Amino acid sequence: MATAPFRQDTGELAFDEIILQQGELISDRLNILRQEQYPPDAQKGLRQFSLAEVAYFLGVTQSTIKKLHLEGKGPEPQTSASGRRSYSAAQMLELRAYLDAHGRPGKRRYLPHRTEGEELHVISVVNFKGGSGKTTTAAHLAQHLALKGHRVLAVDLDPQASLTALHGIQPELDSVSSLYETLRYDAERQPISAVIRSTNFPNLDIVPASLDLQEYEYDTPVALTSRDPSEGRAFFTRISKALEEVEDRYDVVVIDCPPQLGYLTLTALTASSSVLITVHPQMLDVMSMSQFLLMLGGILRTIREAGAEMRLKWFRYLVTRFEPTDGPQKQMVGFLQAMFPNQMLEAQMVKSTAISDAGITKQTLYEVERAQFVRSTYDRAITSLNAVNDEIAGLVHQAWGRESP
């Protein structure tokens, strides 16, 4: 017996209409918050960086930067009433250029751009379940690499667009194009350069996401079964071919994959130089990861046999949302380290209210002011993030045949 469509008690609206209205309401309220947070044009800015932070990102001592300022070399910092110096992210790039130009010849220490023979490095951040810290990891990694002097492209491949939102873009209101415009199979396909947008971080661009990305999951099986399925069979090359157009502009690409094992994720993986799998150290999450790996391995074997080349330089598991004082979590981390001693990152990303509180205003820990938090809480979180990202940067440099940064 057919049932009537679900309606409110008033009988006025069907369930789909209620959902659409509530989605639009949330979107409108988020846009109001964005206007309030980033006046006058709702565009994200970026804070100043302290002398200690600048020294860390440049890899020099604070006294070196002070000396440059006193000698009138490099950009003029902002100086507080108490004499504390701070620099913008753009000024950090100026300092890099100055130090690189006046450093020892033959050492590209301060401008770590790729040189001839060093391939574009593509990192895919993946997990089968939501809530594993995947987008948080991808966002902080991309921003960290940019602050360290690399030219970075972040690609949001998740239709939910969380990475996009973290960079101040609201896709349903800002009329942005996603990578779908580059991946689509029809004549309206656009080059990737048409969908790249700058961010509030110098050296960091982004390909935003939108709900349109989900169309790729429907288009690909149609292309695979069409009368001329050659394009569909090679779906796994579409991201790598798109990146060829802009590879001279970037050193590293960070892809935030959707939390599912679909065509988008597979296309990203076959374009990757490395894979980072986020793991929440709890039993149910590890059990899900086991199923994810079994499915992933089987599918990748199939597409390898179909002609896909996966040339991974490395893959690692990253423990996220880790609570060091939680006994069962510590046991789970030890369990994983015993099984995969060569694939586990040594550093873990700790669970922190600083990271979650920054996310409330759609910011990362690299964007918020330390003074907004209990200092010990902020310092613990930023130390953990930097340790993780430095370890990953070291793996990228090793893949290029360099010493760790």
Short mmCIF file of C-alpha atoms in Angstrom, two decimals, residues 49-79 83-88 91-96 98-99 110:
data_model
loop_
_atom_site.label_atom_id
_atom_site.label_comp_id
_atom_site.label_asym_id
_atom_site.label_seq_id
_atom_site.Cartn_x
_atom_site.Cartn_y
_atom_site.Cartn_z
CA PHE A 49 53.07 36.41 13.15
CA SER A 50 55.25 36.84 16.22
CA LEU A 51 59.03 36.93 16.03
CA ALA A 52 59.20 33.40 17.47
CA GLU A 53 56.79 32.11 14.81
CA VAL A 54 58.67 33.82 11.99
CA ALA A 55 61.94 32.34 13.23
CA TYR A 56 60.38 28.87 13.31
CA PHE A 57 58.89 29.06 9.81
CA LEU A 58 62.08 30.52 8.31
CA GLY A 59 64.35 28.13 10.18
CA VAL A 60 66.55 30.84 11.73
CA THR A 61 67.06 32.27 15.18
CA GLN A 62 65.11 35.23 16.52
CA SER A 63 68.36 37.14 16.91
CA THR A 64 69.03 36.78 13.17
CA ILE A 65 65.73 38.48 12.35
CA LYS A 66 66.29 41.19 14.96
CA LYS A 67 69.73 41.88 13.50
CA LEU A 68 68.30 42.24 9.99
CA HIS A 69 65.76 44.75 11.26
CA LEU A 70 68.33 46.78 13.18
CA GLU A 71 70.52 46.89 10.07
CA GLY A 72 67.59 48.08 7.96
CA LYS A 73 67.48 44.92 5.89
CA GLY A 74 64.29 43.15 4.84
CA PRO A 75 60.73 44.36 5.42
CA GLU A 76 59.77 46.71 8.24
CA PRO A 77 57.91 44.76 10.95
CA GLN A 78 55.00 45.99 13.00
CA THR A 79 56.31 47.00 16.43
CA GLY A 83 58.88 46.78 21.33
CA ARG A 84 57.67 43.35 20.18
CA ARG A 85 58.09 42.76 16.46
CA SER A 86 55.60 40.94 14.26
CA TYR A 87 55.44 40.24 10.53
CA SER A 88 52.71 39.50 8.03
CA GLN A 91 56.62 39.93 4.82
CA MET A 92 57.83 36.45 5.73
CA LEU A 93 58.11 35.76 2.02
CA GLU A 94 60.14 38.97 1.62
CA LEU A 95 62.46 37.81 4.40
CA ARG A 96 62.80 34.43 2.68
CA TYR A 98 66.33 38.31 1.18
CA LEU A 99 67.89 35.46 3.14
CA TYR A 110 65.01 29.65 2.38
#
